[in-house]
Tab-separated table of C-alpha atoms in Angstrom:
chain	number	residue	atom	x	y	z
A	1	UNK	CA	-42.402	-39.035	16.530
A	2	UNK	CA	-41.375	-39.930	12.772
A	3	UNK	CA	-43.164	-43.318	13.052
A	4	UNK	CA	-46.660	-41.639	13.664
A	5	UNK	CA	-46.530	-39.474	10.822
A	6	UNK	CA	-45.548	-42.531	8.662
A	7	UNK	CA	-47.991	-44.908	10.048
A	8	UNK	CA	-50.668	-42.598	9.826
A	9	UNK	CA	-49.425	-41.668	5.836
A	10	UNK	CA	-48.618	-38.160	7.126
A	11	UNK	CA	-45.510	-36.062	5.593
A	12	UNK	CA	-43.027	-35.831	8.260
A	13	UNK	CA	-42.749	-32.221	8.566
A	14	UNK	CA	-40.706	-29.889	10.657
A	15	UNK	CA	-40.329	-29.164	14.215
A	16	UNK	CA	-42.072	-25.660	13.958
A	17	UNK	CA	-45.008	-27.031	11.617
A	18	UNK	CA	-45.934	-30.150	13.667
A	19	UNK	CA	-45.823	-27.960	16.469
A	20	UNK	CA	-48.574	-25.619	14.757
A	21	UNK	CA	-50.307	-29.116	13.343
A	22	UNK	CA	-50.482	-30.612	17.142
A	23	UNK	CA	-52.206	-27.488	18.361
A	24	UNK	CA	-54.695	-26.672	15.664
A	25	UNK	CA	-55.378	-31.062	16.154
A	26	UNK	CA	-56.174	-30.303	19.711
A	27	UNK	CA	-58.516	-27.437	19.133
A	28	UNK	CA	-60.292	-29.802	16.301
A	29	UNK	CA	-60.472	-32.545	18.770
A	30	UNK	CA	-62.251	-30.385	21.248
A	31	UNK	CA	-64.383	-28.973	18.513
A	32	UNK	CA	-65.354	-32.558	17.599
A	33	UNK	CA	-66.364	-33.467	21.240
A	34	UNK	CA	-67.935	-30.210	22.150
A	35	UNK	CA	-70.213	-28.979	18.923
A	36	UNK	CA	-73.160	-30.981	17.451
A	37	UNK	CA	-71.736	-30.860	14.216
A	38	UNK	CA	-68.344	-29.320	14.242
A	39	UNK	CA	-67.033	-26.834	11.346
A	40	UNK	CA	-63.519	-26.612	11.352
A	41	UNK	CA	-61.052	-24.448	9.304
A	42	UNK	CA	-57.374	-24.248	10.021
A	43	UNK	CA	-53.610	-24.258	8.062
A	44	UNK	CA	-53.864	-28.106	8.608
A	45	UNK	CA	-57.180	-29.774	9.095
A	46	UNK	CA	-60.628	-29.149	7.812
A	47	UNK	CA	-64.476	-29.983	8.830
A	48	UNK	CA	-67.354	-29.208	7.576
A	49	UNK	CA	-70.479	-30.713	9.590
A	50	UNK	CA	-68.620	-33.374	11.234
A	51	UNK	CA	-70.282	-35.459	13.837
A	52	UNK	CA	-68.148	-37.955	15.267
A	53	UNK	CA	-69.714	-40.047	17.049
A	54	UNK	CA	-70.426	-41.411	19.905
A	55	UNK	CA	-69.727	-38.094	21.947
A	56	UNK	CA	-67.503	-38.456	25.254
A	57	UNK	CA	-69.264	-39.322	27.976
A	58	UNK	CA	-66.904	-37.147	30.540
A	59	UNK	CA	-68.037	-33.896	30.783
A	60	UNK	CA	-67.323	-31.379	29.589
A	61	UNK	CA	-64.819	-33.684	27.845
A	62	UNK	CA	-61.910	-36.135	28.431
A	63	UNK	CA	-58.801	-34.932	29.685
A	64	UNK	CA	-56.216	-33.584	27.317
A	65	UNK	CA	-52.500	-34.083	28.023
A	66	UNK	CA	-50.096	-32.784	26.078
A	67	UNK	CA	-46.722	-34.819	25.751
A	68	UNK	CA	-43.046	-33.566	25.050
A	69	UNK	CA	-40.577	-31.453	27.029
A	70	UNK	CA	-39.980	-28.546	24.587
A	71	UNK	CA	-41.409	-24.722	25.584
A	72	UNK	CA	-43.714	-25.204	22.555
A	73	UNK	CA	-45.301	-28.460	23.828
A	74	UNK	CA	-45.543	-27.294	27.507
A	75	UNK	CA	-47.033	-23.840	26.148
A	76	UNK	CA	-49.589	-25.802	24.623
A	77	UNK	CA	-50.661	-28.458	27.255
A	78	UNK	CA	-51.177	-25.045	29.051
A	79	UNK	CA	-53.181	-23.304	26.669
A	80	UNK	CA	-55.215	-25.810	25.215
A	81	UNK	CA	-54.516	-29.083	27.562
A	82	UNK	CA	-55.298	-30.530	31.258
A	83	UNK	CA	-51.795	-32.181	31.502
A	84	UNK	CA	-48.339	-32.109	30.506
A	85	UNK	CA	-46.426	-35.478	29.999
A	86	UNK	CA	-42.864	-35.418	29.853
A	87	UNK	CA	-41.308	-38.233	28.785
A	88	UNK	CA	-38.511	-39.917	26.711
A	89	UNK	CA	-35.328	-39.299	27.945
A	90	UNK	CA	-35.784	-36.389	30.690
A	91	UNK	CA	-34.617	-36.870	33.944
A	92	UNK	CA	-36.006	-36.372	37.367
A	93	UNK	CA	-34.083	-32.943	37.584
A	94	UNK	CA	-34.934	-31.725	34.185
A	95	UNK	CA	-39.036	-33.058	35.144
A	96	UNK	CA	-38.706	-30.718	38.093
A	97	UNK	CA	-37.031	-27.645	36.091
A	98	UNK	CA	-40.546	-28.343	33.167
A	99	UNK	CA	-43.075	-28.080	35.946
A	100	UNK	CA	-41.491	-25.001	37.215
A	101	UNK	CA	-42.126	-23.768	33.451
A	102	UNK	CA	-45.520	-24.952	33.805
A	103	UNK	CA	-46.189	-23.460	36.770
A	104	UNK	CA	-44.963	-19.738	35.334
A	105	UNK	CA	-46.945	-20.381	31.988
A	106	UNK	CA	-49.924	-21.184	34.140
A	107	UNK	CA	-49.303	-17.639	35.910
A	108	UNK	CA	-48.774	-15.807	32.811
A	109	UNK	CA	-52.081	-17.286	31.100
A	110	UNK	CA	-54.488	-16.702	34.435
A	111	UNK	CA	-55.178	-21.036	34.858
A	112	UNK	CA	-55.009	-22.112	38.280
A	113	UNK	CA	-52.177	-24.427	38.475
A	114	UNK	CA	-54.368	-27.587	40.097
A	115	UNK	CA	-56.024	-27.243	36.091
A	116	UNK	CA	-53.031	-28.387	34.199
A	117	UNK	CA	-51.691	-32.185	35.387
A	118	UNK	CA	-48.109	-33.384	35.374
A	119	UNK	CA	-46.645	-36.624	34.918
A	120	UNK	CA	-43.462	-38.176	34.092
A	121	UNK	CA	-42.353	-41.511	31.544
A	122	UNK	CA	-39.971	-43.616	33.850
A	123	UNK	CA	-38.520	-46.968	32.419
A	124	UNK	CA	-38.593	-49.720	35.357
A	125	UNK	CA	-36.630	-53.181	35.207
A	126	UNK	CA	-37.187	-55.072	37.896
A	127	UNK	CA	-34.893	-57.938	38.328
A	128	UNK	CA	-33.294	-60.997	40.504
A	129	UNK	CA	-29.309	-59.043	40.314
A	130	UNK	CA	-28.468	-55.716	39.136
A	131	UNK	CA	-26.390	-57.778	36.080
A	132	UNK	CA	-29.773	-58.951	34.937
A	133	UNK	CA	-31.347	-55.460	36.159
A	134	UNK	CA	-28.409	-53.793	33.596
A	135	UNK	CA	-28.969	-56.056	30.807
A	136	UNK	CA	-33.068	-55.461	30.974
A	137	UNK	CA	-32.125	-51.590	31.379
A	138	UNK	CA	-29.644	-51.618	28.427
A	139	UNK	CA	-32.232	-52.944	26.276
A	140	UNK	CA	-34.091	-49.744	26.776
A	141	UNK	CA	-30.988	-47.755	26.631
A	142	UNK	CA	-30.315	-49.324	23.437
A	143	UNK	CA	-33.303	-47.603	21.799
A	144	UNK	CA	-33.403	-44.219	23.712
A	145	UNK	CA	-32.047	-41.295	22.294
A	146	UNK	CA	-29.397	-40.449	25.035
A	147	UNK	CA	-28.241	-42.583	27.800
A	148	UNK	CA	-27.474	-39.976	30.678
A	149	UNK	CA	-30.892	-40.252	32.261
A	150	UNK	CA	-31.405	-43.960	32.283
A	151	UNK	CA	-27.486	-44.186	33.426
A	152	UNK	CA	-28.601	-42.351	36.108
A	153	UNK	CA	-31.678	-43.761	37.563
A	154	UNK	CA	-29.185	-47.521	36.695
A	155	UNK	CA	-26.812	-46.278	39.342
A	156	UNK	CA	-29.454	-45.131	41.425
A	157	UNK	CA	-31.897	-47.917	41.467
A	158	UNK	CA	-32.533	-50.408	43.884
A	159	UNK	CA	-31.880	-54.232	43.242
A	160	UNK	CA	-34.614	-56.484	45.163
A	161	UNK	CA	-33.782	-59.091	47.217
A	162	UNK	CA	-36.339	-61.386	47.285
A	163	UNK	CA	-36.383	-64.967	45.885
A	164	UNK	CA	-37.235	-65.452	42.025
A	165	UNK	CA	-40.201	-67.056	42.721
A	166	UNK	CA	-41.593	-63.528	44.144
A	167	UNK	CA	-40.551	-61.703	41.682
Protein backbone atom coordinates (compact mmCIF):
# COMPACT_ATOMS: atom_id res chain seq x y z
CA UNK A 1 0.00 0.00 0.00
CA UNK A 2 1.24 3.69 -0.89
CA UNK A 3 0.99 4.71 2.81
CA UNK A 4 3.68 2.07 3.91
CA UNK A 5 6.17 3.06 1.54
CA UNK A 6 5.63 6.73 2.67
CA UNK A 7 5.55 6.11 6.29
CA UNK A 8 8.43 4.05 6.21
CA UNK A 9 10.37 6.99 3.78
CA UNK A 10 10.38 4.38 0.99
CA UNK A 11 9.98 5.49 -2.88
CA UNK A 12 6.72 4.25 -3.97
CA UNK A 13 7.74 2.13 -6.74
CA UNK A 14 5.96 0.00 -9.25
CA UNK A 15 3.80 -2.94 -9.16
CA UNK A 16 6.52 -5.30 -10.72
CA UNK A 17 9.45 -3.84 -8.43
CA UNK A 18 7.63 -4.00 -5.05
CA UNK A 19 6.68 -7.28 -6.06
CA UNK A 20 10.54 -8.26 -6.48
CA UNK A 21 11.24 -5.89 -3.14
CA UNK A 22 8.46 -8.00 -1.01
CA UNK A 23 10.12 -11.25 -1.95
CA UNK A 24 13.80 -10.56 -1.64
CA UNK A 25 12.27 -8.76 2.16
CA UNK A 26 10.94 -12.15 2.96
CA UNK A 27 14.02 -14.13 2.17
CA UNK A 28 16.07 -11.33 4.35
CA UNK A 29 13.62 -11.74 7.09
CA UNK A 30 14.17 -15.44 7.20
CA UNK A 31 17.86 -14.92 6.84
CA UNK A 32 17.70 -12.61 9.88
CA UNK A 33 15.82 -15.21 12.06
CA UNK A 34 17.61 -18.26 10.86
CA UNK A 35 21.63 -17.32 10.60
CA UNK A 36 23.79 -16.17 13.58
CA UNK A 37 24.83 -13.28 11.82
CA UNK A 38 23.07 -12.93 8.55
CA UNK A 39 24.90 -11.65 5.19
CA UNK A 40 22.55 -10.51 2.82
CA UNK A 41 22.94 -9.27 -0.82
CA UNK A 42 20.04 -8.60 -3.11
CA UNK A 43 18.63 -5.77 -5.94
CA UNK A 44 16.98 -4.16 -2.80
CA UNK A 45 18.33 -4.79 0.64
CA UNK A 46 21.74 -5.41 2.03
CA UNK A 47 23.45 -7.10 5.31
CA UNK A 48 26.50 -7.61 6.24
CA UNK A 49 26.85 -9.42 9.80
CA UNK A 50 23.53 -8.53 11.00
CA UNK A 51 22.28 -9.94 14.21
CA UNK A 52 18.97 -8.88 15.07
CA UNK A 53 18.15 -9.64 18.03
CA UNK A 54 16.37 -11.29 20.17
CA UNK A 55 15.92 -14.41 17.77
CA UNK A 56 12.22 -15.90 17.44
CA UNK A 57 11.44 -18.11 19.84
CA UNK A 58 9.09 -20.40 17.37
CA UNK A 59 10.98 -22.77 15.73
CA UNK A 60 12.19 -23.00 13.13
CA UNK A 61 10.63 -19.52 12.85
CA UNK A 62 7.32 -17.57 12.97
CA UNK A 63 4.87 -18.06 10.43
CA UNK A 64 5.06 -16.09 7.24
CA UNK A 65 1.86 -15.01 5.45
CA UNK A 66 1.90 -13.40 2.51
CA UNK A 67 -1.02 -10.82 1.82
CA UNK A 68 -2.65 -9.66 -1.59
CA UNK A 69 -4.74 -11.43 -4.22
CA UNK A 70 -2.54 -10.98 -7.34
CA UNK A 71 -0.68 -14.35 -9.03
CA UNK A 72 2.58 -12.62 -7.96
CA UNK A 73 1.63 -12.36 -4.24
CA UNK A 74 0.00 -15.86 -4.07
CA UNK A 75 3.20 -17.27 -6.02
CA UNK A 76 5.14 -15.96 -3.33
CA UNK A 77 3.24 -16.87 -0.05
CA UNK A 78 3.82 -20.29 -1.82
CA UNK A 79 7.33 -20.17 -2.43
CA UNK A 80 8.66 -18.42 0.36
CA UNK A 81 5.47 -18.14 2.90
CA UNK A 82 3.19 -20.41 5.36
CA UNK A 83 -0.01 -18.43 4.44
CA UNK A 84 -1.76 -16.48 1.97
CA UNK A 85 -4.08 -13.56 3.14
CA UNK A 86 -6.42 -12.20 0.83
CA UNK A 87 -7.94 -9.29 1.67
CA UNK A 88 -9.25 -5.79 0.66
CA UNK A 89 -11.96 -5.92 -1.50
CA UNK A 90 -12.20 -9.76 -2.70
CA UNK A 91 -15.18 -11.53 -2.29
CA UNK A 92 -16.12 -14.88 -0.96
CA UNK A 93 -16.25 -16.24 -4.66
CA UNK A 94 -13.12 -14.65 -5.84
CA UNK A 95 -11.39 -16.11 -2.05
CA UNK A 96 -12.51 -19.51 -3.28
CA UNK A 97 -11.26 -19.09 -7.08
CA UNK A 98 -7.31 -17.76 -5.07
CA UNK A 99 -7.16 -20.91 -3.00
CA UNK A 100 -7.84 -22.99 -5.97
CA UNK A 101 -4.62 -21.06 -7.39
CA UNK A 102 -2.96 -21.89 -4.30
CA UNK A 103 -3.73 -25.19 -4.27
CA UNK A 104 -2.26 -25.71 -8.14
CA UNK A 105 0.91 -23.55 -7.22
CA UNK A 106 1.34 -25.80 -4.24
CA UNK A 107 1.20 -28.86 -6.82
CA UNK A 108 3.44 -27.34 -9.26
CA UNK A 109 6.19 -26.43 -6.50
CA UNK A 110 6.04 -30.13 -4.62
CA UNK A 111 4.59 -28.31 -0.88
CA UNK A 112 1.96 -30.23 0.64
CA UNK A 113 -1.01 -28.09 0.62
CA UNK A 114 -1.71 -28.36 4.73
CA UNK A 115 2.01 -26.12 4.55
CA UNK A 116 0.66 -23.00 3.06
CA UNK A 117 -2.46 -21.32 5.31
CA UNK A 118 -5.39 -19.36 3.95
CA UNK A 119 -7.38 -16.71 5.31
CA UNK A 120 -9.67 -14.09 4.26
CA UNK A 121 -10.17 -9.94 5.42
CA UNK A 122 -14.04 -9.66 6.04
CA UNK A 123 -15.46 -6.22 7.26
CA UNK A 124 -18.27 -6.95 10.05
CA UNK A 125 -20.87 -4.22 11.35
CA UNK A 126 -22.86 -5.41 13.74
CA UNK A 127 -25.82 -3.34 14.53
CA UNK A 128 -29.44 -2.72 16.31
CA UNK A 129 -31.32 -2.22 12.32
CA UNK A 130 -29.89 -2.86 9.04
CA UNK A 131 -30.26 1.32 8.53
CA UNK A 132 -27.68 1.61 11.24
CA UNK A 133 -25.99 -1.79 9.94
CA UNK A 134 -25.80 0.28 6.25
CA UNK A 135 -24.59 3.42 7.60
CA UNK A 136 -21.63 1.50 9.77
CA UNK A 137 -21.03 -0.60 6.42
CA UNK A 138 -20.95 2.53 4.17
CA UNK A 139 -18.36 3.96 6.25
CA UNK A 140 -16.15 1.15 5.17
CA UNK A 141 -17.43 1.28 1.72
CA UNK A 142 -16.55 4.79 1.69
CA UNK A 143 -12.82 4.01 1.90
CA UNK A 144 -12.61 0.67 -0.08
CA UNK A 145 -11.55 0.61 -3.44
CA UNK A 146 -14.73 -0.97 -5.07
CA UNK A 147 -18.04 -1.46 -3.55
CA UNK A 148 -19.32 -4.79 -5.27
CA UNK A 149 -18.03 -7.06 -2.54
CA UNK A 150 -19.13 -5.22 0.54
CA UNK A 151 -22.62 -4.55 -1.48
CA UNK A 152 -22.78 -7.98 -1.49
CA UNK A 153 -22.09 -9.41 1.83
CA UNK A 154 -24.73 -5.79 2.84
CA UNK A 155 -27.51 -7.62 1.07
CA UNK A 156 -26.51 -10.77 2.38
CA UNK A 157 -25.93 -10.14 5.99
CA UNK A 158 -27.93 -10.82 8.81
CA UNK A 159 -29.47 -8.00 11.08
CA UNK A 160 -29.63 -9.19 14.92
CA UNK A 161 -32.47 -9.01 16.82
CA UNK A 162 -31.63 -8.71 20.14
CA UNK A 163 -32.13 -5.70 22.48
CA UNK A 164 -29.37 -2.83 22.45
CA UNK A 165 -28.37 -3.54 25.67
CA UNK A 166 -26.91 -7.05 24.27
CA UNK A 167 -25.42 -5.82 21.67
Amino acid sequence: MKDDFQWYGLRYEGFRTRVKMMEEGVRLIKACWRDGKADFQGNFFKLSKADPQPKPFQRPRPPIWVAGVSDEALEIAVSEGDGWFGWRGINPREFSGRVKAVDSLCRTAGRRRSEVKNAMHLQVSIARNQDSLRGQAGKWMDLADTKDPHDDLLRNSLVLRRPASRI
